């Protein structure tokens, strides 16, 4: 499989090498059609742009293949045109060095894709591809051209070579690279208005180009000012369509201008084709270069704005998700900008100016001095701003936190302060609830210890003391009446059984042994029966398809909720009956404890309830369950608990 993949990659590479060679051959024929008489220098040399673009698009390790094939196709074209063989070889070496030098320089110094280049990258492109390499290698090219009796003068050939390759690079290379990118990228459907604008721009360039470069013969009667006629359209292309638009437009204008100049037309004062060609080349260079810079700057600005919008959207989404409000204080002008969330938090209308004084008026008088001191400390010490304060709002008092930073000018005067604000009322409430739960937990723990100590001291300890006295009396009367001794032994046995029962009851209250030994159903049924016997409250216990081997934490959670719920029924509900139901629902274990008692106010219980309700909620949270309390005065109470079921072993029905 790997060998087949390599073979396919090799065949594909060979195909593209041959295609690029064929394109180089066709571009050579076009270039020769643009040569002036008595010169081998073309006014516009497309093969140079073809090979440079190809080298920039393919891996560096394949450059040798593309370069050799291009040289071969160009040599074939020169031999068909009956060029001297040594001169042709010299041309191949010159073109190869020039093309590879441009591609290597651009690959080395420009890392960004052409569609994302910066102004610095554009300047590097112009320096390498338009100035240094074309005019540097022209010293060599002009020398062997003149030495082979082609051309007229060394410096004329140097100028023609350098200018021709420079114009070709600035006009064709960006157009080819962007065209390939557009063809290979995922197509996006353009808007009709965008297509109409592009069509109008293209038609305008064709019409203006035909009027300027092919309307009248060149000579003293023409107006060079007509050269500026395409400029507004080219600026339109740069502003609206970026580097791709200006590159495509420059290609059209270039071919129109070259064609007209080759046929002696255009807004040129001289009738000499060579002089007109130079004027045209300079016009193309000085037009294409600044337009390229303009398009790059505009594209960069658009990308920056798009990135800024994306960043702002992300920040806004994050702020909304976190319930954050953002604000900015323009210190010199004493103006506040507040986001919608910030205006909502501070109770300001959605529009209208907000001053620093109005901002401070929202702060609780007891906290206002601290907030002002925090801002003053930012001014003096240049530290980040952080303050927490209460706000006075029409619907009550809430607590917020704010933090930010101050920007200063060169003289350390405050310019603006950036900050965020967030409602921490829920956090404060959670902290208060946590402290209250901790306090109740400690109190409940101490109360339980007192109860156990009281039961041990006042009940079990006294019984044991009385039992000890009875055993002493039994020992003292061992030689007396056997019937009396037998009665005392039976009494002692009865009291030992009672003590054992009390110890068992106390142990069961601390932790039910049946829950571990027999499972949730047996432990819950036993508890309901015992509670019913002790309190006289009828408790119906119903279960359906509940596994015996539940996870220990789930079983303990459900047992404690049953225990707490029924004890609350006995203590507070004045109910005539209660009902406990345990059922399976898919992978959820469901518990329902209901009674027909007097009920209670849920809001009041949430604020002033004891540890029982809080404990049930915490136990439910620990097993990733959900508990719902339903009650109202004189309507009874219903507690519903659900939790995901995990089995330690294959389930067996109780």
PDB file of N, CA, C and O in Angstrom, residues 386-430:
ATOM      1  N   UNK A 386      -9.211  47.169  42.045  1.00  0.00           N
ATOM      2  CA  UNK A 386     -10.127  46.138  42.536  1.00  0.00           C
ATOM      3  C   UNK A 386     -10.908  46.707  43.713  1.00  0.00           C
ATOM      4  O   UNK A 386     -10.334  47.300  44.624  1.00  0.00           O
ATOM      5  N   UNK A 387     -12.188  46.526  43.655  1.00  0.00           N
ATOM      6  CA  UNK A 387     -13.034  47.017  44.737  1.00  0.00           C
ATOM      7  C   UNK A 387     -14.312  46.193  44.754  1.00  0.00           C
ATOM      8  O   UNK A 387     -14.760  45.703  43.716  1.00  0.00           O
ATOM      9  N   UNK A 388     -14.890  46.048  45.922  1.00  0.00           N
ATOM     10  CA  UNK A 388     -16.147  45.320  46.065  1.00  0.00           C
ATOM     11  C   UNK A 388     -17.090  46.183  46.895  1.00  0.00           C
ATOM     12  O   UNK A 388     -16.701  46.689  47.960  1.00  0.00           O
ATOM     13  N   UNK A 389     -18.298  46.353  46.413  1.00  0.00           N
ATOM     14  CA  UNK A 389     -19.207  47.276  47.082  1.00  0.00           C
ATOM     15  C   UNK A 389     -20.651  46.864  46.818  1.00  0.00           C
ATOM     16  O   UNK A 389     -20.952  46.095  45.918  1.00  0.00           O
ATOM     17  N   UNK A 390     -21.527  47.444  47.617  1.00  0.00           N
ATOM     18  CA  UNK A 390     -22.963  47.231  47.439  1.00  0.00           C
ATOM     19  C   UNK A 390     -23.552  48.366  46.620  1.00  0.00           C
ATOM     20  O   UNK A 390     -23.054  49.492  46.686  1.00  0.00           O
ATOM     21  N   UNK A 391     -24.580  48.047  45.866  1.00  0.00           N
ATOM     22  CA  UNK A 391     -25.237  49.041  45.029  1.00  0.00           C
ATOM     23  C   UNK A 391     -26.639  49.318  45.544  1.00  0.00           C
ATOM     24  O   UNK A 391     -27.329  48.420  46.021  1.00  0.00           O
ATOM     25  N   UNK A 392     -27.048  50.559  45.398  1.00  0.00           N
ATOM     26  CA  UNK A 392     -28.412  50.956  45.733  1.00  0.00           C
ATOM     27  C   UNK A 392     -29.230  50.963  44.449  1.00  0.00           C
ATOM     28  O   UNK A 392     -29.013  51.791  43.572  1.00  0.00           O
ATOM     29  N   UNK A 393     -30.149  50.023  44.331  1.00  0.00           N
ATOM     30  CA  UNK A 393     -30.981  49.909  43.141  1.00  0.00           C
ATOM     31  C   UNK A 393     -32.447  50.048  43.529  1.00  0.00           C
ATOM     32  O   UNK A 393     -32.824  49.837  44.686  1.00  0.00           O
ATOM     33  N   UNK A 394     -33.288  50.392  42.561  1.00  0.00           N
ATOM     34  CA  UNK A 394     -34.708  50.560  42.892  1.00  0.00           C
ATOM     35  C   UNK A 394     -35.358  49.307  43.470  1.00  0.00           C
ATOM     36  O   UNK A 394     -36.280  49.401  44.282  1.00  0.00           O
ATOM     37  N   UNK A 395     -34.878  48.133  43.069  1.00  0.00           N
ATOM     38  CA  UNK A 395     -35.518  46.900  43.544  1.00  0.00           C
ATOM     39  C   UNK A 395     -34.784  46.262  44.719  1.00  0.00           C
ATOM     40  O   UNK A 395     -34.981  45.093  45.009  1.00  0.00           O
ATOM     41  N   UNK A 396     -33.884  46.976  45.374  1.00  0.00           N
ATOM     42  CA  UNK A 396     -33.198  46.421  46.540  1.00  0.00           C
ATOM     43  C   UNK A 396     -31.707  46.600  46.444  1.00  0.00           C
ATOM     44  O   UNK A 396     -31.170  47.198  45.521  1.00  0.00           O
ATOM     45  N   UNK A 397     -31.030  46.080  47.437  1.00  0.00           N
ATOM     46  CA  UNK A 397     -29.584  46.216  47.522  1.00  0.00           C
ATOM     47  C   UNK A 397     -28.919  44.922  47.094  1.00  0.00           C
ATOM     48  O   UNK A 397     -29.244  43.847  47.592  1.00  0.00           O
ATOM     49  N   UNK A 398     -27.982  45.024  46.144  1.00  0.00           N
ATOM     50  CA  UNK A 398     -27.215  43.876  45.687  1.00  0.00           C
ATOM     51  C   UNK A 398     -25.735  44.157  45.886  1.00  0.00           C
ATOM     52  O   UNK A 398     -25.322  45.311  46.026  1.00  0.00           O
ATOM     53  N   UNK A 399     -24.950  43.127  45.870  1.00  0.00           N
ATOM     54  CA  UNK A 399     -23.512  43.297  46.052  1.00  0.00           C
ATOM     55  C   UNK A 399     -22.793  42.918  44.758  1.00  0.00           C
ATOM     56  O   UNK A 399     -23.101  41.924  44.130  1.00  0.00           O
ATOM     57  N   UNK A 400     -21.843  43.758  44.384  1.00  0.00           N
ATOM     58  CA  UNK A 400     -21.092  43.536  43.158  1.00  0.00           C
ATOM     59  C   UNK A 400     -19.609  43.642  43.438  1.00  0.00           C
ATOM     60  O   UNK A 400     -19.190  44.231  44.440  1.00  0.00           O
ATOM     61  N   UNK A 401     -18.819  43.097  42.519  1.00  0.00           N
ATOM     62  CA  UNK A 401     -17.369  43.265  42.580  1.00  0.00           C
ATOM     63  C   UNK A 401     -16.908  43.865  41.263  1.00  0.00           C
ATOM     64  O   UNK A 401     -17.475  43.571  40.212  1.00  0.00           O
ATOM     65  N   UNK A 402     -15.903  44.707  41.285  1.00  0.00           N
ATOM     66  CA  UNK A 402     -15.380  45.329  40.079  1.00  0.00           C
ATOM     67  C   UNK A 402     -13.867  45.318  40.129  1.00  0.00           C
ATOM     68  O   UNK A 402     -13.269  45.434  41.194  1.00  0.00           O
ATOM     69  N   UNK A 403     -13.232  45.164  38.959  1.00  0.00           N
ATOM     70  CA  UNK A 403     -11.784  45.216  38.887  1.00  0.00           C
ATOM     71  C   UNK A 403     -11.396  45.737  37.521  1.00  0.00           C
ATOM     72  O   UNK A 403     -12.189  45.690  36.578  1.00  0.00           O
ATOM     73  N   UNK A 404     -10.166  46.245  37.359  1.00  0.00           N
ATOM     74  CA  UNK A 404      -9.743  46.787  36.084  1.00  0.00           C
ATOM     75  C   UNK A 404      -8.350  47.354  36.170  1.00  0.00           C
ATOM     76  O   UNK A 404      -7.577  47.051  37.083  1.00  0.00           O
ATOM     77  N   UNK A 405      -8.013  48.212  35.191  1.00  0.00           N
ATOM     78  CA  UNK A 405      -6.701  48.834  35.169  1.00  0.00           C
ATOM     79  C   UNK A 405      -6.848  50.247  34.619  1.00  0.00           C
ATOM     80  O   UNK A 405      -7.810  50.567  33.925  1.00  0.00           O
ATOM     81  N   UNK A 406      -5.852  51.072  34.886  1.00  0.00           N
ATOM     82  CA  UNK A 406      -5.848  52.454  34.435  1.00  0.00           C
ATOM     83  C   UNK A 406      -4.734  52.636  33.419  1.00  0.00           C
ATOM     84  O   UNK A 406      -3.613  52.152  33.623  1.00  0.00           O
ATOM     85  N   UNK A 407      -5.026  53.319  32.303  1.00  0.00           N
ATOM     86  CA  UNK A 407      -4.018  53.675  31.313  1.00  0.00           C
ATOM     87  C   UNK A 407      -3.614  55.122  31.535  1.00  0.00           C
ATOM     88  O   UNK A 407      -4.469  55.995  31.777  1.00  0.00           O
ATOM     89  N   UNK A 408      -2.307  55.376  31.409  1.00  0.00           N
ATOM     90  CA  UNK A 408      -1.767  56.709  31.641  1.00  0.00           C
ATOM     91  C   UNK A 408      -1.072  57.211  30.380  1.00  0.00           C
ATOM     92  O   UNK A 408      -0.613  56.424  29.544  1.00  0.00           O
ATOM     93  N   UNK A 409      -0.975  58.567  30.248  1.00  0.00           N
ATOM     94  CA  UNK A 409      -0.239  59.136  29.126  1.00  0.00           C
ATOM     95  C   UNK A 409       1.234  59.267  29.485  1.00  0.00           C
ATOM     96  O   UNK A 409       1.689  58.771  30.534  1.00  0.00           O
ATOM     97  N   UNK A 410       2.003  59.946  28.622  1.00  0.00           N
ATOM     98  CA  UNK A 410       3.448  60.053  28.839  1.00  0.00           C
ATOM     99  C   UNK A 410       3.799  60.850  30.085  1.00  0.00           C
ATOM    100  O   UNK A 410       4.889  60.704  30.642  1.00  0.00           O
ATOM    101  N   UNK A 411       2.886  61.693  30.549  1.00  0.00           N
ATOM    102  CA  UNK A 411       3.145  62.489  31.768  1.00  0.00           C
ATOM    103  C   UNK A 411       2.500  61.862  32.995  1.00  0.00           C
ATOM    104  O   UNK A 411       2.359  62.520  34.021  1.00  0.00           O
ATOM    105  N   UNK A 412       2.090  60.591  32.882  1.00  0.00           N
ATOM    106  CA  UNK A 412       1.470  59.846  33.992  1.00  0.00           C
ATOM    107  C   UNK A 412       0.124  60.423  34.430  1.00  0.00           C
ATOM    108  O   UNK A 412      -0.304  60.227  35.573  1.00  0.00           O
ATOM    109  N   UNK A 413      -0.543  61.115  33.515  1.00  0.00           N
ATOM    110  CA  UNK A 413      -1.900  61.552  33.795  1.00  0.00           C
ATOM    111  C   UNK A 413      -2.874  60.459  33.357  1.00  0.00           C
ATOM    112  O   UNK A 413      -2.664  59.818  32.320  1.00  0.00           O
ATOM    113  N   UNK A 414      -3.920  60.228  34.122  1.00  0.00           N
ATOM    114  CA  UNK A 414      -4.852  59.144  33.765  1.00  0.00           C
ATOM    115  C   UNK A 414      -5.596  59.454  32.470  1.00  0.00           C
ATOM    116  O   UNK A 414      -6.099  60.562  32.271  1.00  0.00           O
ATOM    117  N   UNK A 415      -5.644  58.471  31.586  1.00  0.00           N
ATOM    118  CA  UNK A 415      -6.380  58.600  30.331  1.00  0.00           C
ATOM    119  C   UNK A 415      -7.734  57.908  30.416  1.00  0.00           C
ATOM    120  O   UNK A 415      -8.774  58.505  30.144  1.00  0.00           O
ATOM    121  N   UNK A 416      -7.711  56.657  30.803  1.00  0.00           N
ATOM    122  CA  UNK A 416      -8.951  55.889  30.882  1.00  0.00           C
ATOM    123  C   UNK A 416      -8.744  54.710  31.824  1.00  0.00           C
ATOM    124  O   UNK A 416      -7.630  54.263  32.043  1.00  0.00           O
ATOM    125  N   UNK A 417      -9.854  54.228  32.341  1.00  0.00           N
ATOM    126  CA  UNK A 417      -9.832  53.058  33.206  1.00  0.00           C
ATOM    127  C   UNK A 417     -10.753  52.007  32.594  1.00  0.00           C
ATOM    128  O   UNK A 417     -11.900  52.291  32.255  1.00  0.00           O
ATOM    129  N   UNK A 418     -10.226  50.820  32.429  1.00  0.00           N
ATOM    130  CA  UNK A 418     -10.985  49.694  31.904  1.00  0.00           C
ATOM    131  C   UNK A 418     -11.327  48.770  33.056  1.00  0.00           C
ATOM    132  O   UNK A 418     -10.490  48.515  33.928  1.00  0.00           O
ATOM    133  N   UNK A 419     -12.531  48.250  33.076  1.00  0.00           N
ATOM    134  CA  UNK A 419     -12.901  47.396  34.192  1.00  0.00           C
ATOM    135  C   UNK A 419     -14.039  46.460  33.864  1.00  0.00           C
ATOM    136  O   UNK A 419     -14.685  46.554  32.813  1.00  0.00           O
ATOM    137  N   UNK A 420     -14.258  45.522  34.759  1.00  0.00           N
ATOM    138  CA  UNK A 420     -15.374  44.588  34.670  1.00  0.00           C
ATOM    139  C   UNK A 420     -16.126  44.626  35.983  1.00  0.00           C
ATOM    140  O   UNK A 420     -15.577  45.012  37.028  1.00  0.00           O
ATOM    141  N   UNK A 421     -17.381  44.246  35.955  1.00  0.00           N
ATOM    142  CA  UNK A 421     -18.169  44.150  37.176  1.00  0.00           C
ATOM    143  C   UNK A 421     -19.025  42.895  37.087  1.00  0.00           C
ATOM    144  O   UNK A 421     -19.448  42.498  36.001  1.00  0.00           O
ATOM    145  N   UNK A 422     -19.234  42.291  38.206  1.00  0.00           N
ATOM    146  CA  UNK A 422     -19.987  41.044  38.250  1.00  0.00           C
ATOM    147  C   UNK A 422     -20.816  41.016  39.518  1.00  0.00           C
ATOM    148  O   UNK A 422     -20.369  41.480  40.580  1.00  0.00           O
ATOM    149  N   UNK A 423     -22.027  40.525  39.382  1.00  0.00           N
ATOM    150  CA  UNK A 423     -22.917  40.381  40.528  1.00  0.00           C
ATOM    151  C   UNK A 423     -22.463  39.171  41.344  1.00  0.00           C
ATOM    152  O   UNK A 423     -22.475  38.043  40.867  1.00  0.00           O
ATOM    153  N   UNK A 424     -22.027  39.427  42.564  1.00  0.00           N
ATOM    154  CA  UNK A 424     -21.559  38.341  43.431  1.00  0.00           C
ATOM    155  C   UNK A 424     -22.561  38.066  44.548  1.00  0.00           C
ATOM    156  O   UNK A 424     -22.205  37.503  45.580  1.00  0.00           O
ATOM    157  N   UNK A 425     -23.815  38.481  44.337  1.00  0.00           N
ATOM    158  CA  UNK A 425     -24.824  38.226  45.365  1.00  0.00           C
ATOM    159  C   UNK A 425     -24.995  36.735  45.615  1.00  0.00           C
ATOM    160  O   UNK A 425     -25.083  36.290  46.762  1.00  0.00           O
ATOM    161  N   UNK A 426     -25.034  35.958  44.525  1.00  0.00           N
ATOM    162  CA  UNK A 426     -25.190  34.519  44.689  1.00  0.00           C
ATOM    163  C   UNK A 426     -23.995  33.920  45.418  1.00  0.00           C
ATOM    164  O   UNK A 426     -24.132  33.010  46.236  1.00  0.00           O
ATOM    165  N   UNK A 427     -22.806  34.439  45.107  1.00  0.00           N
ATOM    166  CA  UNK A 427     -21.619  33.931  45.798  1.00  0.00           C
ATOM    167  C   UNK A 427     -21.683  34.259  47.279  1.00  0.00           C
ATOM    168  O   UNK A 427     -21.360  33.436  48.129  1.00  0.00           O
ATOM    169  N   UNK A 428     -22.091  35.493  47.571  1.00  0.00           N
ATOM    170  CA  UNK A 428     -22.232  35.880  48.973  1.00  0.00           C
ATOM    171  C   UNK A 428     -23.269  35.012  49.677  1.00  0.00           C
ATOM    172  O   UNK A 428     -23.067  34.578  50.815  1.00  0.00           O
ATOM    173  N   UNK A 429     -24.374  34.775  48.982  1.00  0.00           N
ATOM    174  CA  UNK A 429     -25.414  33.942  49.576  1.00  0.00           C
ATOM    175  C   UNK A 429     -24.901  32.524  49.801  1.00  0.00           C
ATOM    176  O   UNK A 429     -25.165  31.909  50.838  1.00  0.00           O
ATOM    177  N   UNK A 430     -24.143  32.006  48.797  1.00  0.00           N
ATOM    178  CA  UNK A 430     -23.593  30.665  48.948  1.00  0.00           C
ATOM    179  C   UNK A 430     -22.616  30.596  50.112  1.00  0.00           C
ATOM    180  O   UNK A 430     -22.595  29.626  50.878  1.00  0.00           O
TER     181      UNK A 430
END
